Amino acid sequence: MKVINEIKFIMPSLSVNESAARAVVSSFLIQADLTVEELSDIRTAVSEAVTNAVVHGYRGSSGKIELTVKLLEGREIYIRVKDSGCGITDIKQAMEPLFTTAPEEERSGLGFSVMESFTDKLAVRSKPGKGTVVTMRKRLRVHGS
Amino acid sequence: MDLTINNENGAAVARLRGEIDHHTAKKLRTELDKYIINFRPPALAMDMSGITFMDSSGIGLILGRSKLLKECGGSLEIRGAQPYIRRVLKLSGIGRIVRIS
Ligand SMILES: Nc1ncnc2c1ncn2[C@@H]1O[C@H](COP(=O)(O)OP(=O)(O)O)[C@@H](O)[C@H]1O
Ligand SMILES: [Mg+2]
């Protein structure tokens, strides 16, 4: 993957940074001339991943969240959200629609489903006690098509 | 995030403006629940036309209010959602539980 441009944004796990992360992504992607729908999809997917780091990764604790956004050759966007929180023991179960470990907080268990359907590729790597890395890829519409 | 709740000809309408995420949902939840418990409206409409962003935290918010309203003898309706918010609503299948217009 040839990288045309990239940014890295590191933030503490404060819930107010969920919107900060979306704003950073939106600003960075101005250069890629996205459709309203493409931008909205990416903002939503990023919001889900960052929220998971805040809510689940650093549950009862706090730490850093690292957001990386890359603009790749061939009009593709790469997104990576990394936390050094509690990690996920069963990734397959965690990714099942409606599965949540925090129903009392009104989590809907749909975060991974949203990430999956609003991007083209979703990968989750996690180690209990070490943290979680979520990567997503989305191909953008080619100009004039 | 901004919320105003009015009683319009006997029907309660909650107008939401801004972005719904995990951070803003907390305050919305508290304010909406206060209204539902105090006034027990037979019908409450959440007007989403002023919402510019919503992720799955919004689904949890809607489901929670729908449940509380039901317990108080009322029902919830979602109206005016923009197309990109409708996509999240559709994905969640929430339309089977709450009326979306
Ligand atoms: N970064 C993370 N760190 C630890 N656990 C996570 C993380 N992201 C997701 N999870 C786990 O996966 C579950 C499903 O996530 P998601 O689909 O976003 O639903 P929700 O956030 O509504 O619970 C969470 O309830 C949690 O147990
Ligand atoms: Mg989530």
PDB file of C-alpha atoms and ligand atoms in Angstrom:
ATOM      1  CA  MET A   1       0.000   0.000   0.000  1.00  0.00           C
ATOM      2  CA  LYS A   2       1.486   3.282  -1.116  1.00  0.00           C
ATOM      3  CA  VAL A   3       0.774   6.045   1.351  1.00  0.00           C
ATOM      4  CA  ILE A   4       0.034   9.490  -0.088  1.00  0.00           C
ATOM      5  CA  ASN A   5      -0.521  11.223   3.232  1.00  0.00           C
ATOM      6  CA  GLU A   6      -1.081  10.217   6.841  1.00  0.00           C
ATOM      7  CA  ILE A   7      -1.731  11.616  10.307  1.00  0.00           C
ATOM      8  CA  LYS A   8      -1.470  10.284  13.813  1.00  0.00           C
ATOM      9  CA  PHE A   9      -3.587  11.691  16.618  1.00  0.00           C
ATOM     10  CA  ILE A  10      -2.978  10.647  20.216  1.00  0.00           C
ATOM     11  CA  MET A  11      -5.573  11.459  22.852  1.00  0.00           C
ATOM     12  CA  PRO A  12      -6.381  10.512  26.425  1.00  0.00           C
ATOM     13  CA  SER A  13      -9.398   8.226  26.840  1.00  0.00           C
ATOM     14  CA  LEU A  14     -11.895  10.993  27.604  1.00  0.00           C
ATOM     15  CA  SER A  15     -15.365  10.634  26.113  1.00  0.00           C
ATOM     16  CA  VAL A  16     -15.225  14.210  24.844  1.00  0.00           C
ATOM     17  CA  ASN A  17     -12.479  13.023  22.466  1.00  0.00           C
ATOM     18  CA  GLU A  18     -14.977  10.875  20.568  1.00  0.00           C
ATOM     19  CA  SER A  19     -16.080  14.011  18.731  1.00  0.00           C
ATOM     20  CA  ALA A  20     -12.500  15.335  18.566  1.00  0.00           C
ATOM     21  CA  ALA A  21     -11.476  12.151  16.728  1.00  0.00           C
ATOM     22  CA  ARG A  22     -14.297  12.599  14.224  1.00  0.00           C
ATOM     23  CA  ALA A  23     -13.321  16.213  13.654  1.00  0.00           C
ATOM     24  CA  VAL A  24      -9.683  15.262  13.035  1.00  0.00           C
ATOM     25  CA  VAL A  25     -10.686  12.634  10.474  1.00  0.00           C
ATOM     26  CA  SER A  26     -13.045  15.033   8.699  1.00  0.00           C
ATOM     27  CA  SER A  27     -10.396  17.753   8.463  1.00  0.00           C
ATOM     28  CA  PHE A  28      -7.713  15.374   7.221  1.00  0.00           C
ATOM     29  CA  LEU A  29      -9.971  13.899   4.558  1.00  0.00           C
ATOM     30  CA  ILE A  30     -10.915  17.228   2.975  1.00  0.00           C
ATOM     31  CA  GLN A  31      -8.067  16.631   0.489  1.00  0.00           C
ATOM     32  CA  ALA A  32      -9.667  13.368  -0.690  1.00  0.00           C
ATOM     33  CA  ASP A  33     -12.879  15.041  -1.843  1.00  0.00           C
ATOM     34  CA  LEU A  34     -15.256  12.472  -0.375  1.00  0.00           C
ATOM     35  CA  THR A  35     -18.987  12.290  -0.956  1.00  0.00           C
ATOM     36  CA  VAL A  36     -21.190  13.244   1.992  1.00  0.00           C
ATOM     37  CA  GLU A  37     -22.056   9.584   2.428  1.00  0.00           C
ATOM     38  CA  GLU A  38     -18.451   8.358   2.360  1.00  0.00           C
ATOM     39  CA  LEU A  39     -17.393  10.910   4.956  1.00  0.00           C
ATOM     40  CA  SER A  40     -20.364  10.119   7.153  1.00  0.00           C
ATOM     41  CA  ASP A  41     -19.573   6.376   6.981  1.00  0.00           C
ATOM     42  CA  ILE A  42     -15.950   6.930   7.982  1.00  0.00           C
ATOM     43  CA  ARG A  43     -16.839   9.354  10.787  1.00  0.00           C
ATOM     44  CA  THR A  44     -19.322   6.850  12.190  1.00  0.00           C
ATOM     45  CA  ALA A  45     -16.872   3.932  12.012  1.00  0.00           C
ATOM     46  CA  VAL A  46     -14.119   5.988  13.714  1.00  0.00           C
ATOM     47  CA  SER A  47     -16.543   7.109  16.396  1.00  0.00           C
ATOM     48  CA  GLU A  48     -17.438   3.481  17.153  1.00  0.00           C
ATOM     49  CA  ALA A  49     -13.824   2.374  17.458  1.00  0.00           C
ATOM     50  CA  VAL A  50     -12.751   5.310  19.629  1.00  0.00           C
ATOM     51  CA  THR A  51     -15.839   4.939  21.835  1.00  0.00           C
ATOM     52  CA  ASN A  52     -15.008   1.265  22.370  1.00  0.00           C
ATOM     53  CA  ALA A  53     -11.515   2.181  23.515  1.00  0.00           C
ATOM     54  CA  VAL A  54     -12.954   4.742  25.976  1.00  0.00           C
ATOM     55  CA  VAL A  55     -15.863   2.621  27.232  1.00  0.00           C
ATOM     56  CA  HIS A  56     -14.471  -0.914  27.194  1.00  0.00           C
ATOM     57  CA  GLY A  57     -10.710  -0.743  26.677  1.00  0.00           C
ATOM     58  CA  TYR A  58     -10.086   1.655  29.531  1.00  0.00           C
ATOM     59  CA  ARG A  59     -13.040   0.614  31.695  1.00  0.00           C
ATOM     60  CA  GLY A  60     -12.364   1.820  35.228  1.00  0.00           C
ATOM     61  CA  SER A  61      -9.007   3.179  34.149  1.00  0.00           C
ATOM     62  CA  SER A  62      -7.578   5.602  31.625  1.00  0.00           C
ATOM     63  CA  GLY A  63      -4.882   5.670  29.003  1.00  0.00           C
ATOM     64  CA  LYS A  64      -3.952   6.757  25.517  1.00  0.00           C
ATOM     65  CA  ILE A  65      -5.824   6.145  22.296  1.00  0.00           C
ATOM     66  CA  GLU A  66      -3.921   6.373  19.039  1.00  0.00           C
ATOM     67  CA  LEU A  67      -5.790   7.166  15.835  1.00  0.00           C
ATOM     68  CA  THR A  68      -3.996   6.803  12.503  1.00  0.00           C
ATOM     69  CA  VAL A  69      -5.564   7.820   9.207  1.00  0.00           C
ATOM     70  CA  LYS A  70      -3.865   7.198   5.879  1.00  0.00           C
ATOM     71  CA  LEU A  71      -4.810   8.226   2.407  1.00  0.00           C
ATOM     72  CA  LEU A  72      -3.622   5.440   0.116  1.00  0.00           C
ATOM     73  CA  GLU A  73      -2.937   5.434  -3.587  1.00  0.00           C
ATOM     74  CA  GLY A  74      -5.964   4.354  -5.599  1.00  0.00           C
ATOM     75  CA  ARG A  75      -8.422   6.303  -3.445  1.00  0.00           C
ATOM     76  CA  GLU A  76      -8.458   4.113  -0.398  1.00  0.00           C
ATOM     77  CA  ILE A  77      -8.621   5.176   3.252  1.00  0.00           C
ATOM     78  CA  TYR A  78      -6.867   3.278   6.023  1.00  0.00           C
ATOM     79  CA  ILE A  79      -7.895   3.813   9.651  1.00  0.00           C
ATOM     80  CA  ARG A  80      -6.328   2.354  12.757  1.00  0.00           C
ATOM     81  CA  VAL A  81      -7.511   2.823  16.351  1.00  0.00           C
ATOM     82  CA  LYS A  82      -5.246   1.459  19.039  1.00  0.00           C
ATOM     83  CA  ASP A  83      -5.655   1.301  22.798  1.00  0.00           C
ATOM     84  CA  SER A  84      -3.507  -0.265  25.509  1.00  0.00           C
ATOM     85  CA  GLY A  85      -6.477  -1.229  27.640  1.00  0.00           C
ATOM     86  CA  CYS A  86      -7.924  -4.496  28.916  1.00  0.00           C
ATOM     87  CA  GLY A  87      -8.133  -6.256  25.555  1.00  0.00           C
ATOM     88  CA  ILE A  88     -10.745  -8.717  24.291  1.00  0.00           C
ATOM     89  CA  THR A  89     -10.726 -12.404  25.279  1.00  0.00           C
ATOM     90  CA  ASP A  90     -13.120 -13.676  22.597  1.00  0.00           C
ATOM     91  CA  ILE A  91     -12.943 -11.470  19.506  1.00  0.00           C
ATOM     92  CA  LYS A  92     -15.382 -13.560  17.483  1.00  0.00           C
ATOM     93  CA  GLN A  93     -18.044 -13.276  20.166  1.00  0.00           C
ATOM     94  CA  ALA A  94     -17.351  -9.550  20.646  1.00  0.00           C
ATOM     95  CA  MET A  95     -17.970  -8.938  16.937  1.00  0.00           C
ATOM     96  CA  GLU A  96     -21.331 -10.677  16.899  1.00  0.00           C
ATOM     97  CA  PRO A  97     -24.218  -8.248  16.316  1.00  0.00           C
ATOM     98  CA  LEU A  98     -25.921  -7.219  19.582  1.00  0.00           C
ATOM     99  CA  PHE A  99     -23.226  -8.738  21.788  1.00  0.00           C
ATOM    100  CA  THR A 100     -22.221  -6.345  24.558  1.00  0.00           C
ATOM    101  CA  THR A 101     -20.585  -6.641  27.948  1.00  0.00           C
ATOM    102  CA  ALA A 102     -22.156  -3.356  29.111  1.00  0.00           C
ATOM    103  CA  PRO A 103     -25.944  -3.589  28.593  1.00  0.00           C
ATOM    104  CA  GLU A 104     -26.620  -1.620  31.798  1.00  0.00           C
ATOM    105  CA  GLU A 105     -24.900   1.357  30.180  1.00  0.00           C
ATOM    106  CA  GLU A 106     -27.235   1.107  27.202  1.00  0.00           C
ATOM    107  CA  ARG A 107     -24.540  -0.119  24.834  1.00  0.00           C
ATOM    108  CA  SER A 108     -26.374  -1.695  21.927  1.00  0.00           C
ATOM    109  CA  GLY A 109     -23.748  -4.218  20.876  1.00  0.00           C
ATOM    110  CA  LEU A 110     -23.762  -2.812  17.359  1.00  0.00           C
ATOM    111  CA  GLY A 111     -20.422  -1.000  17.225  1.00  0.00           C
ATOM    112  CA  PHE A 112     -18.576  -3.690  15.289  1.00  0.00           C
ATOM    113  CA  SER A 113     -21.591  -4.212  13.004  1.00  0.00           C
ATOM    114  CA  VAL A 114     -21.524  -0.513  12.143  1.00  0.00           C
ATOM    115  CA  MET A 115     -17.756  -0.583  11.491  1.00  0.00           C
ATOM    116  CA  GLU A 116     -18.175  -3.657   9.333  1.00  0.00           C
ATOM    117  CA  SER A 117     -20.996  -2.359   7.185  1.00  0.00           C
ATOM    118  CA  PHE A 118     -19.723   1.221   6.859  1.00  0.00           C
ATOM    119  CA  THR A 119     -16.236   0.221   5.665  1.00  0.00           C
ATOM    120  CA  ASP A 120     -14.934  -2.425   3.231  1.00  0.00           C
ATOM    121  CA  LYS A 121     -12.578  -4.259   5.544  1.00  0.00           C
ATOM    122  CA  LEU A 122     -12.432  -4.590   9.314  1.00  0.00           C
ATOM    123  CA  ALA A 123      -9.755  -6.384  11.304  1.00  0.00           C
ATOM    124  CA  VAL A 124      -9.503  -6.657  15.092  1.00  0.00           C
ATOM    125  CA  ARG A 125      -6.370  -7.732  16.929  1.00  0.00           C
ATOM    126  CA  SER A 126      -6.387  -7.935  20.689  1.00  0.00           C
ATOM    127  CA  LYS A 127      -4.525  -9.380  23.626  1.00  0.00           C
ATOM    128  CA  PRO A 128      -6.104  -9.563  27.076  1.00  0.00           C
ATOM    129  CA  GLY A 129      -4.252  -7.186  29.372  1.00  0.00           C
ATOM    130  CA  LYS A 130      -2.341  -5.623  26.451  1.00  0.00           C
ATOM    131  CA  GLY A 131      -4.872  -3.784  24.356  1.00  0.00           C
ATOM    132  CA  THR A 132      -6.792  -3.721  21.100  1.00  0.00           C
ATOM    133  CA  VAL A 133      -6.031  -2.604  17.553  1.00  0.00           C
ATOM    134  CA  VAL A 134      -8.869  -2.067  15.103  1.00  0.00           C
ATOM    135  CA  THR A 135      -8.021  -1.454  11.447  1.00  0.00           C
ATOM    136  CA  MET A 136     -10.442  -0.528   8.721  1.00  0.00           C
ATOM    137  CA  ARG A 137     -10.162   0.145   5.011  1.00  0.00           C
ATOM    138  CA  LYS A 138     -12.565   1.911   2.759  1.00  0.00           C
ATOM    139  CA  ARG A 139     -12.337   2.368  -1.000  1.00  0.00           C
ATOM    140  CA  LEU A 140     -13.653   5.661  -2.235  1.00  0.00           C
ATOM    141  CA  ARG A 141     -15.671   6.321  -5.342  1.00  0.00           C
ATOM    142  CA  VAL A 142     -13.456   7.196  -8.289  1.00  0.00           C
ATOM    143  CA  HIS A 143     -14.006  10.714  -9.602  1.00  0.00           C
ATOM    144  CA  GLY A 144     -16.467  10.999 -12.421  1.00  0.00           C
ATOM    145  CA  SER A 145     -17.929   7.539 -11.882  1.00  0.00           C
TER     146      SER A 145
ATOM    147  CA  MET B   1     -25.973  19.048  21.891  1.00  0.00           C
ATOM    148  CA  ASP B   2     -29.258  20.733  22.562  1.00  0.00           C
ATOM    149  CA  LEU B   3     -32.629  19.390  23.676  1.00  0.00           C
ATOM    150  CA  THR B   4     -36.012  21.081  24.037  1.00  0.00           C
ATOM    151  CA  ILE B   5     -39.184  19.240  24.967  1.00  0.00           C
ATOM    152  CA  ASN B   6     -42.576  20.765  24.266  1.00  0.00           C
ATOM    153  CA  ASN B   7     -46.126  19.642  24.582  1.00  0.00           C
ATOM    154  CA  GLU B   8     -47.762  20.304  21.220  1.00  0.00           C
ATOM    155  CA  ASN B   9     -51.546  19.776  21.182  1.00  0.00           C
ATOM    156  CA  GLY B  10     -51.317  17.039  23.794  1.00  0.00           C
ATOM    157  CA  ALA B  11     -48.351  15.268  22.176  1.00  0.00           C
ATOM    158  CA  ALA B  12     -44.849  15.544  23.570  1.00  0.00           C
ATOM    159  CA  VAL B  13     -42.126  16.446  21.089  1.00  0.00           C
ATOM    160  CA  ALA B  14     -38.437  16.322  21.965  1.00  0.00           C
ATOM    161  CA  ARG B  15     -36.306  18.317  19.534  1.00  0.00           C
ATOM    162  CA  LEU B  16     -32.696  17.218  19.447  1.00  0.00           C
ATOM    163  CA  ARG B  17     -29.928  19.251  17.852  1.00  0.00           C
ATOM    164  CA  GLY B  18     -26.281  18.392  17.392  1.00  0.00           C
ATOM    165  CA  GLU B  19     -24.405  15.104  17.550  1.00  0.00           C
ATOM    166  CA  ILE B  20     -25.402  11.927  19.391  1.00  0.00           C
ATOM    167  CA  ASP B  21     -22.489   9.834  20.597  1.00  0.00           C
ATOM    168  CA  HIS B  22     -21.549   8.076  23.840  1.00  0.00           C
ATOM    169  CA  HIS B  23     -20.422  11.390  25.345  1.00  0.00           C
ATOM    170  CA  THR B  24     -23.595  13.381  24.601  1.00  0.00           C
ATOM    171  CA  ALA B  25     -26.014  10.460  25.100  1.00  0.00           C
ATOM    172  CA  LYS B  26     -25.535  10.523  28.875  1.00  0.00           C
ATOM    173  CA  LYS B  27     -26.985  13.994  29.283  1.00  0.00           C
ATOM    174  CA  LEU B  28     -29.803  13.330  26.813  1.00  0.00           C
ATOM    175  CA  ARG B  29     -30.700  10.170  28.694  1.00  0.00           C
ATOM    176  CA  THR B  30     -30.947  12.018  32.016  1.00  0.00           C
ATOM    177  CA  GLU B  31     -33.052  14.862  30.613  1.00  0.00           C
ATOM    178  CA  LEU B  32     -35.411  12.658  28.610  1.00  0.00           C
ATOM    179  CA  ASP B  33     -35.926  10.263  31.518  1.00  0.00           C
ATOM    180  CA  LYS B  34     -36.685  13.145  33.868  1.00  0.00           C
ATOM    181  CA  TYR B  35     -39.393  14.323  31.493  1.00  0.00           C
ATOM    182  CA  ILE B  36     -40.844  10.841  30.912  1.00  0.00           C
ATOM    183  CA  ILE B  37     -41.011  10.047  34.644  1.00  0.00           C
ATOM    184  CA  ASN B  38     -42.467  13.438  35.606  1.00  0.00           C
ATOM    185  CA  PHE B  39     -45.032  13.814  32.819  1.00  0.00           C
ATOM    186  CA  ARG B  40     -45.715  10.219  31.705  1.00  0.00           C
ATOM    187  CA  PRO B  41     -46.652  11.296  28.153  1.00  0.00           C
ATOM    188  CA  PRO B  42     -48.862   8.779  26.298  1.00  0.00           C
ATOM    189  CA  ALA B  43     -46.819   9.562  23.177  1.00  0.00           C
ATOM    190  CA  LEU B  44     -43.367  11.069  22.755  1.00  0.00           C
ATOM    191  CA  ALA B  45     -41.807  11.960  19.431  1.00  0.00           C
ATOM    192  CA  MET B  46     -38.062  12.442  19.141  1.00  0.00           C
ATOM    193  CA  ASP B  47     -37.542  14.935  16.336  1.00  0.00           C
ATOM    194  CA  MET B  48     -34.107  14.128  14.894  1.00  0.00           C
ATOM    195  CA  SER B  49     -34.119  16.649  12.041  1.00  0.00           C
ATOM    196  CA  GLY B  50     -31.448  18.702  13.802  1.00  0.00           C
ATOM    197  CA  ILE B  51     -29.130  15.742  14.411  1.00  0.00           C
ATOM    198  CA  THR B  52     -25.998  15.912  12.273  1.00  0.00           C
ATOM    199  CA  PHE B  53     -24.327  12.748  13.577  1.00  0.00           C
ATOM    200  CA  MET B  54     -25.355   9.565  15.325  1.00  0.00           C
ATOM    201  CA  ASP B  55     -23.519   6.304  15.986  1.00  0.00           C
ATOM    202  CA  SER B  56     -24.690   3.137  17.764  1.00  0.00           C
ATOM    203  CA  SER B  57     -24.809   5.026  21.081  1.00  0.00           C
ATOM    204  CA  GLY B  58     -27.935   6.658  19.649  1.00  0.00           C
ATOM    205  CA  ILE B  59     -29.515   3.234  19.193  1.00  0.00           C
ATOM    206  CA  GLY B  60     -28.959   2.483  22.878  1.00  0.00           C
ATOM    207  CA  LEU B  61     -30.437   5.874  23.752  1.00  0.00           C
ATOM    208  CA  ILE B  62     -33.575   5.284  21.667  1.00  0.00           C
ATOM    209  CA  LEU B  63     -34.076   1.726  22.929  1.00  0.00           C
ATOM    210  CA  GLY B  64     -33.685   2.774  26.553  1.00  0.00           C
ATOM    211  CA  ARG B  65     -36.223   5.601  26.247  1.00  0.00           C
ATOM    212  CA  SER B  66     -38.638   3.354  24.373  1.00  0.00           C
ATOM    213  CA  LYS B  67     -38.463   0.834  27.197  1.00  0.00           C
ATOM    214  CA  LEU B  68     -38.994   3.428  29.921  1.00  0.00           C
ATOM    215  CA  LEU B  69     -41.906   4.996  28.035  1.00  0.00           C
ATOM    216  CA  LYS B  70     -43.546   1.620  27.668  1.00  0.00           C
ATOM    217  CA  GLU B  71     -43.214   1.040  31.408  1.00  0.00           C
ATOM    218  CA  CYS B  72     -44.926   4.403  31.910  1.00  0.00           C
ATOM    219  CA  GLY B  73     -47.721   3.485  29.510  1.00  0.00           C
ATOM    220  CA  GLY B  74     -46.531   5.495  26.521  1.00  0.00           C
ATOM    221  CA  SER B  75     -44.925   4.961  23.153  1.00  0.00           C
ATOM    222  CA  LEU B  76     -42.002   6.474  21.262  1.00  0.00           C
ATOM    223  CA  GLU B  77     -41.735   7.722  17.700  1.00  0.00           C
ATOM    224  CA  ILE B  78     -38.641   8.818  15.795  1.00  0.00           C
ATOM    225  CA  ARG B  79     -39.102  11.489  13.157  1.00  0.00           C
ATOM    226  CA  GLY B  80     -37.159  13.620  10.733  1.00  0.00           C
ATOM    227  CA  ALA B  81     -33.901  11.599  10.693  1.00  0.00           C
ATOM    228  CA  GLN B  82     -31.461  12.580   7.925  1.00  0.00           C
ATOM    229  CA  PRO B  83     -30.464   9.866   5.417  1.00  0.00           C
ATOM    230  CA  TYR B  84     -27.110   9.040   7.082  1.00  0.00           C
ATOM    231  CA  ILE B  85     -28.842   8.622  10.441  1.00  0.00           C
ATOM    232  CA  ARG B  86     -31.502   6.451   8.837  1.00  0.00           C
ATOM    233  CA  ARG B  87     -28.727   4.091   7.738  1.00  0.00           C
ATOM    234  CA  VAL B  88     -27.729   3.488  11.371  1.00  0.00           C
ATOM    235  CA  LEU B  89     -31.390   3.094  12.360  1.00  0.00           C
ATOM    236  CA  LYS B  90     -31.926   0.584   9.554  1.00  0.00           C
ATOM    237  CA  LEU B  91     -28.845  -1.460  10.398  1.00  0.00           C
ATOM    238  CA  SER B  92     -30.022  -1.796  14.000  1.00  0.00           C
ATOM    239  CA  GLY B  93     -33.456  -3.130  13.073  1.00  0.00           C
ATOM    240  CA  ILE B  94     -34.907  -0.709  15.629  1.00  0.00           C
ATOM    241  CA  GLY B  95     -37.840  -0.048  13.282  1.00  0.00           C
ATOM    242  CA  ARG B  96     -39.417  -3.247  14.569  1.00  0.00           C
ATOM    243  CA  ILE B  97     -39.649  -1.760  18.067  1.00  0.00           C
ATOM    244  CA  VAL B  98     -40.034   1.976  17.533  1.00  0.00           C
ATOM    245  CA  ARG B  99     -42.090   3.800  14.921  1.00  0.00           C
ATOM    246  CA  ILE B 100     -39.875   5.682  12.470  1.00  0.00           C
ATOM    247  CA  SER B 101     -41.503   8.353  10.312  1.00  0.00           C
TER     248      SER B 101
HETATM  249  N1  LIG C   1     -11.291  -1.638  22.540  1.00  0.00           N
HETATM  250  C1  LIG C   1     -11.905  -2.603  23.237  1.00  0.00           C
HETATM  251  N2  LIG C   1     -11.358  -3.093  24.393  1.00  0.00           N
HETATM  252  C2  LIG C   1     -11.966  -4.069  25.098  1.00  0.00           C
HETATM  253  N3  LIG C   1     -13.145  -4.620  24.755  1.00  0.00           N
HETATM  254  C3  LIG C   1     -13.745  -4.191  23.617  1.00  0.00           C
HETATM  255  C4  LIG C   1     -13.162  -3.173  22.812  1.00  0.00           C
HETATM  256  N4  LIG C   1     -13.984  -2.972  21.745  1.00  0.00           N
HETATM  257  C5  LIG C   1     -15.012  -3.819  21.887  1.00  0.00           C
HETATM  258  N5  LIG C   1     -14.894  -4.561  23.010  1.00  0.00           N
HETATM  259  C6  LIG C   1     -15.827  -5.613  23.472  1.00  0.00           C
HETATM  260  O1  LIG C   1     -16.657  -5.984  22.381  1.00  0.00           O
HETATM  261  C7  LIG C   1     -18.041  -5.808  22.718  1.00  0.00           C
HETATM  262  C8  LIG C   1     -18.830  -5.415  21.484  1.00  0.00           C
HETATM  263  O2  LIG C   1     -18.450  -4.144  21.008  1.00  0.00           O
HETATM  264  P1  LIG C   1     -19.495  -3.279  20.144  1.00  0.00           P
HETATM  265  O3  LIG C   1     -19.947  -4.098  18.984  1.00  0.00           O
HETATM  266  O4  LIG C   1     -18.895  -1.962  19.839  1.00  0.00           O
HETATM  267  O5  LIG C   1     -20.744  -3.118  21.132  1.00  0.00           O
HETATM  268  P2  LIG C   1     -20.920  -2.191  22.425  1.00  0.00           P
HETATM  269  O6  LIG C   1     -19.828  -1.167  22.435  1.00  0.00           O
HETATM  270  O7  LIG C   1     -22.262  -1.573  22.223  1.00  0.00           O
HETATM  271  O8  LIG C   1     -20.849  -3.100  23.608  1.00  0.00           O
HETATM  272  C9  LIG C   1     -18.038  -4.799  23.851  1.00  0.00           C
HETATM  273  O9  LIG C   1     -19.184  -4.906  24.652  1.00  0.00           O
HETATM  274  C10 LIG C   1     -16.763  -5.164  24.594  1.00  0.00           C
HETATM  275  O10 LIG C   1     -16.954  -6.263  25.443  1.00  0.00           O
HETATM  276 MG    MG C   2     -19.226  -0.080  20.849  1.00  0.00          MG
END
